[in-house]
Short mmCIF file of C-alpha atoms in Angstrom, two decimals:
data_model
loop_
_atom_site.label_atom_id
_atom_site.label_comp_id
_atom_site.label_asym_id
_atom_site.label_seq_id
_atom_site.Cartn_x
_atom_site.Cartn_y
_atom_site.Cartn_z
CA MET V 12 13.93 9.17 -22.57
CA ALA V 13 17.57 8.11 -22.26
CA ARG V 14 19.68 8.35 -25.43
CA PHE V 15 23.21 7.06 -26.05
CA CYS V 16 25.56 7.48 -28.99
CA ILE V 17 26.67 4.06 -30.27
CA GLY V 18 29.06 3.88 -33.21
CA GLY V 19 28.35 7.50 -34.13
CA VAL V 20 24.59 6.88 -34.30
CA MET V 21 22.27 8.26 -31.65
CA SER V 22 20.42 5.28 -30.15
CA GLU V 23 17.38 5.46 -27.90
CA ILE V 24 17.33 3.27 -24.84
CA ARG V 25 13.96 3.01 -23.19
CA PHE V 26 12.89 2.20 -19.63
CA SER V 27 12.82 5.93 -19.04
CA SER V 28 10.14 5.84 -16.34
CA ASN V 29 10.29 2.46 -14.65
CA TYR V 30 13.75 2.34 -13.14
CA GLN V 31 15.67 3.74 -10.22
CA ASP V 32 19.38 4.54 -10.34
CA LEU V 33 21.08 3.16 -7.21
CA SER V 34 24.60 3.96 -8.39
CA GLN V 35 27.18 5.78 -6.26
CA SER V 36 29.89 7.89 -7.88
CA SER V 37 32.34 8.09 -4.99
CA GLY V 38 33.41 6.41 -1.78
CA VAL V 39 34.53 2.87 -1.01
CA ASP V 40 31.09 1.61 -2.11
CA ALA V 41 31.17 3.40 -5.47
CA GLY V 42 29.55 1.36 -8.20
CA PHE V 43 26.62 0.91 -10.56
CA GLN V 44 23.28 -0.72 -9.86
CA PHE V 45 19.84 -0.15 -11.32
CA GLU V 46 16.42 -1.31 -10.20
CA PHE V 47 13.60 -1.80 -12.71
CA TYR V 48 9.95 -2.37 -11.83
CA CYS V 49 6.83 -3.69 -13.50
CA GLU V 50 4.44 -0.83 -14.32
CA ARG V 51 1.45 -3.07 -13.58
CA CYS V 52 2.23 -4.93 -10.34
CA SER V 53 5.34 -2.96 -9.23
CA ASP V 54 7.44 -6.10 -8.73
CA ARG V 55 11.11 -5.13 -8.90
CA TRP V 56 14.20 -6.56 -10.51
CA ARG V 57 17.68 -5.28 -9.63
CA THR V 58 20.87 -5.62 -11.65
CA HIS V 59 24.01 -7.07 -10.10
CA TYR V 60 26.25 -4.52 -8.41
CA LYS V 61 29.13 -3.43 -10.63
CA PRO V 62 32.00 -1.65 -8.80
CA TYR V 63 33.35 1.67 -10.04
CA ARG V 64 37.05 1.18 -9.34
CA SER V 65 38.11 4.81 -9.81
CA GLY V 66 35.51 6.01 -7.34
CA GLN V 67 36.46 3.29 -4.86
CA ALA V 68 40.16 4.16 -5.12
CA SER V 69 39.32 7.78 -4.44
CA GLY V 70 37.31 6.73 -1.39
CA TRP V 71 40.14 4.64 0.06
CA ILE V 72 42.70 7.39 -0.51
CA GLN V 73 40.39 9.90 1.17
CA LYS V 74 40.17 7.61 4.18
CA GLY V 75 43.96 7.41 4.30
CA ALA V 76 44.30 11.17 3.89
CA SER V 77 42.00 11.77 6.86
CA ILE V 78 44.45 9.78 8.96
CA PHE V 79 47.88 10.67 7.53
CA GLY V 80 47.23 13.84 5.49
CA GLY V 81 50.17 15.30 3.55
CA LEU V 82 50.85 13.72 0.17
CA LEU V 83 47.84 11.44 0.52
CA GLY V 84 45.63 14.49 0.74
CA ASN V 85 46.98 15.83 -2.57
CA ALA V 86 46.70 12.40 -4.16
CA SER V 87 43.11 12.14 -2.95
CA THR V 88 42.23 15.37 -4.73
CA VAL V 89 43.79 14.21 -7.99
CA VAL V 90 42.22 10.74 -7.95
CA SER V 91 38.83 12.15 -6.96
CA GLY V 92 38.94 14.56 -9.91
CA MET V 93 39.80 11.72 -12.30
CA ALA V 94 36.99 9.57 -10.89
CA GLN V 95 34.45 12.34 -11.34
CA ALA V 96 35.65 13.05 -14.87
CA GLY V 97 35.12 9.44 -15.91
CA TRP V 98 31.89 8.89 -13.98
CA HIS V 99 29.31 9.88 -16.59
CA SER V 100 30.84 7.80 -19.36
CA ALA V 101 31.20 4.76 -17.10
CA ARG V 102 27.66 5.21 -15.83
CA ASP V 103 26.27 5.36 -19.37
CA ASP V 104 28.06 2.13 -20.28
CA ALA V 105 26.76 0.42 -17.14
CA PHE V 106 23.24 1.65 -17.85
CA LYS V 107 23.31 0.27 -21.39
CA GLU V 108 24.31 -3.13 -20.01
CA ALA V 109 21.52 -2.92 -17.43
CA ILE V 110 18.98 -2.11 -20.15
CA ALA V 111 20.06 -5.13 -22.16
CA ASP V 112 19.67 -7.37 -19.12
CA ALA V 113 16.32 -5.82 -18.17
CA LYS V 114 14.83 -6.59 -21.59
CA ALA V 115 14.93 -10.28 -20.65
CA HIS V 116 12.73 -9.59 -17.62
CA PHE V 117 10.17 -7.12 -18.98
CA ASN V 118 7.78 -6.90 -21.92
CA ARG V 119 6.42 -3.78 -23.60
CA CYS V 120 2.64 -3.75 -24.02
CA GLY V 121 1.58 -3.11 -27.60
CA ASN V 122 -1.34 -0.96 -26.53
CA CYS V 123 -0.45 1.14 -23.46
CA HIS V 124 3.34 0.77 -23.99
CA ASP V 125 3.97 0.06 -20.31
CA TYR V 126 6.81 -2.29 -19.38
CA VAL V 127 5.51 -5.26 -17.42
CA CYS V 128 6.94 -8.46 -15.96
CA ALA V 129 6.21 -11.90 -17.45
CA PRO V 130 3.29 -12.76 -15.07
CA CYS V 131 1.55 -9.52 -16.15
CA PHE V 132 1.93 -10.09 -19.89
CA ASP V 133 -0.09 -12.08 -22.41
CA GLY V 134 2.61 -13.21 -24.82
CA ALA V 135 0.14 -14.48 -27.41
CA ALA V 136 -1.69 -11.16 -27.61
CA GLY V 137 1.35 -8.96 -27.02
CA LEU V 138 -0.59 -7.01 -24.38
CA CYS V 139 -0.41 -6.55 -20.64
CA PHE V 140 -3.25 -7.94 -18.55
CA ASN V 141 -4.56 -4.41 -17.93
CA CYS V 142 -5.26 -4.07 -21.65
CA ALA V 143 -6.19 -7.72 -22.22
CA PRO V 144 -7.56 -9.09 -18.91
CA ASN V 145 -7.37 -12.82 -18.35
CA VAL V 146 -10.83 -14.28 -18.98
CA GLN V 147 -10.69 -16.81 -16.13
CA VAL V 148 -9.55 -14.14 -13.70
CA ALA V 149 -12.38 -11.83 -14.84
CA ILE V 150 -14.95 -14.62 -14.43
CA THR V 151 -13.72 -15.50 -10.94
CA ARG V 152 -13.63 -11.85 -9.87
CA ALA V 153 -17.15 -11.19 -11.21
CA ARG V 154 -18.47 -14.30 -9.46
CA ALA V 155 -16.90 -13.20 -6.16
CA GLN V 156 -18.33 -9.68 -6.53
CA GLY V 157 -21.80 -11.09 -7.26
CA GLU V 158 -21.55 -13.35 -4.22
CA VAL V 159 -20.66 -10.39 -2.01
CA ARG V 160 -23.55 -8.31 -3.37
CA SER V 161 -26.03 -11.14 -2.87
CA ALA V 162 -24.81 -11.84 0.67
CA ALA V 163 -25.00 -8.14 1.53
CA GLU V 164 -28.61 -7.96 0.31
CA ARG V 165 -29.57 -10.99 2.40
CA ALA V 166 -27.74 -9.58 5.41
CA ASP V 167 -29.64 -6.30 5.00
CA THR V 168 -32.95 -8.17 4.95
CA GLU V 169 -31.94 -10.16 8.03
CA GLY V 170 -30.96 -6.94 9.80
CA GLU V 171 -34.36 -5.42 9.11
CA SER V 172 -36.00 -8.55 10.53
CA ARG V 173 -33.90 -8.40 13.69
CA GLY V 174 -34.63 -4.69 14.07
CA THR V 175 -38.34 -5.37 14.58
CA ARG V 176 -37.50 -7.29 17.78
CA HIS V 177 -36.03 -4.27 19.52
CA ASP V 178 -38.09 -1.98 21.73
CA VAL V 179 -37.40 1.34 20.08
CA ARG V 180 -39.83 3.31 22.27
CA GLN V 181 -37.84 2.95 25.46
CA ASP V 182 -35.49 5.79 26.38
CA MET V 183 -32.02 4.77 27.46
CA GLN V 184 -29.16 6.45 29.24
CA LEU V 185 -26.13 5.82 27.07
CA VAL V 186 -23.72 7.55 29.47
CA CYS V 187 -23.64 6.89 33.20
CA PRO V 188 -24.59 10.07 35.09
CA GLN V 189 -22.28 9.08 37.94
CA CYS V 190 -18.97 8.05 36.32
CA ARG V 191 -19.62 9.15 32.69
CA ALA V 192 -18.80 5.70 31.29
CA GLU V 193 -20.62 4.49 28.17
CA THR V 194 -23.42 2.10 29.07
CA HIS V 195 -24.56 0.98 25.57
CA GLY V 196 -28.13 0.92 26.91
CA ALA V 197 -27.43 -1.43 29.82
CA LYS V 198 -29.64 -1.30 32.95
CA PHE V 199 -26.56 -0.90 35.17
CA CYS V 200 -23.30 0.95 34.50
CA PRO V 201 -20.56 -1.54 33.51
CA GLU V 202 -17.96 0.59 35.33
CA CYS V 203 -19.53 1.57 38.65
CA GLY V 204 -22.77 -0.46 38.82
CA TYR V 205 -25.02 2.61 38.99
CA LYS V 206 -28.65 1.80 38.06
CA MET V 207 -29.74 3.57 34.91
CA ALA V 208 -33.07 5.42 34.94
CA GLN V 209 -34.66 3.43 32.13
CA GLN V 210 -38.38 3.59 31.59
CA VAL V 211 -40.46 0.41 31.67
CA ALA V 212 -43.63 -0.39 29.79
CA CYS V 213 -46.96 -0.85 31.56
CA THR V 214 -47.86 -4.53 31.56
CA ALA V 215 -51.41 -3.65 30.48
CA CYS V 216 -51.29 -0.73 28.03
CA SER V 217 -47.53 -0.46 27.30
CA THR V 218 -47.32 3.17 28.42
CA LEU V 219 -43.72 4.02 29.34
CA LEU V 220 -43.30 4.51 33.08
CA GLN V 221 -40.46 5.51 35.34
CA PRO V 222 -38.78 2.63 37.22
CA GLY V 223 -40.53 1.89 40.53
CA THR V 224 -43.95 3.14 39.42
CA LYS V 225 -46.58 1.01 41.24
CA PHE V 226 -49.61 1.97 39.13
CA CYS V 227 -49.77 2.96 35.49
CA THR V 228 -50.34 6.68 35.09
CA GLU V 229 -52.39 6.03 31.95
CA CYS V 230 -54.68 3.08 32.77
CA GLY V 231 -54.17 2.61 36.53
CA HIS V 232 -53.11 -1.00 36.19
CA ARG V 233 -51.01 -2.25 39.11
CA GLN V 234 -47.45 -3.04 38.10
CA SER V 235 -45.88 -6.24 39.41
#
């Protein structure tokens, strides 16, 4: 929890867990910026960039010192020390301003105490939609879930019906013995055309026979 002293009174400023500090204390891009996010949907809101002039001045002098050296190098050290000394105070002030701006974009749930954006908050109830789900959304979701369950049950029944049409007694070569390609039960290899040694059923008694068998080994019936 972030706390700041205002007018001699210690004041708590919240948003302790749903923000990211993007500020930079030094360099030509030194400045303050904070990003807050909704604790329900994770949508983000970012404050406007606020430059930190002391840090920027230090960055520019350091660039000059790397080129010219001498007095600029000494000046860079002094200015950098001053910028660092004033950083924490300036950052606290910038953070307080960011908190004030963020309060216009986020609401605190009265039950779970999460900070959420306006689309995730029921203003009338003072609760986020995790704690007080929208009735219409719940109805639509339940209807969709029921539709999926019902369709899955019908699809399962249809699958069982289709399964009865397959000849499950016939052995199949699922890998070609010549090129090792997967055949998926085909009579010929899809890669090299090799004929798979699939058994065939006797036309009279359905006994499984090797391909090319002229007479059934079980009933003697001639195979066409």
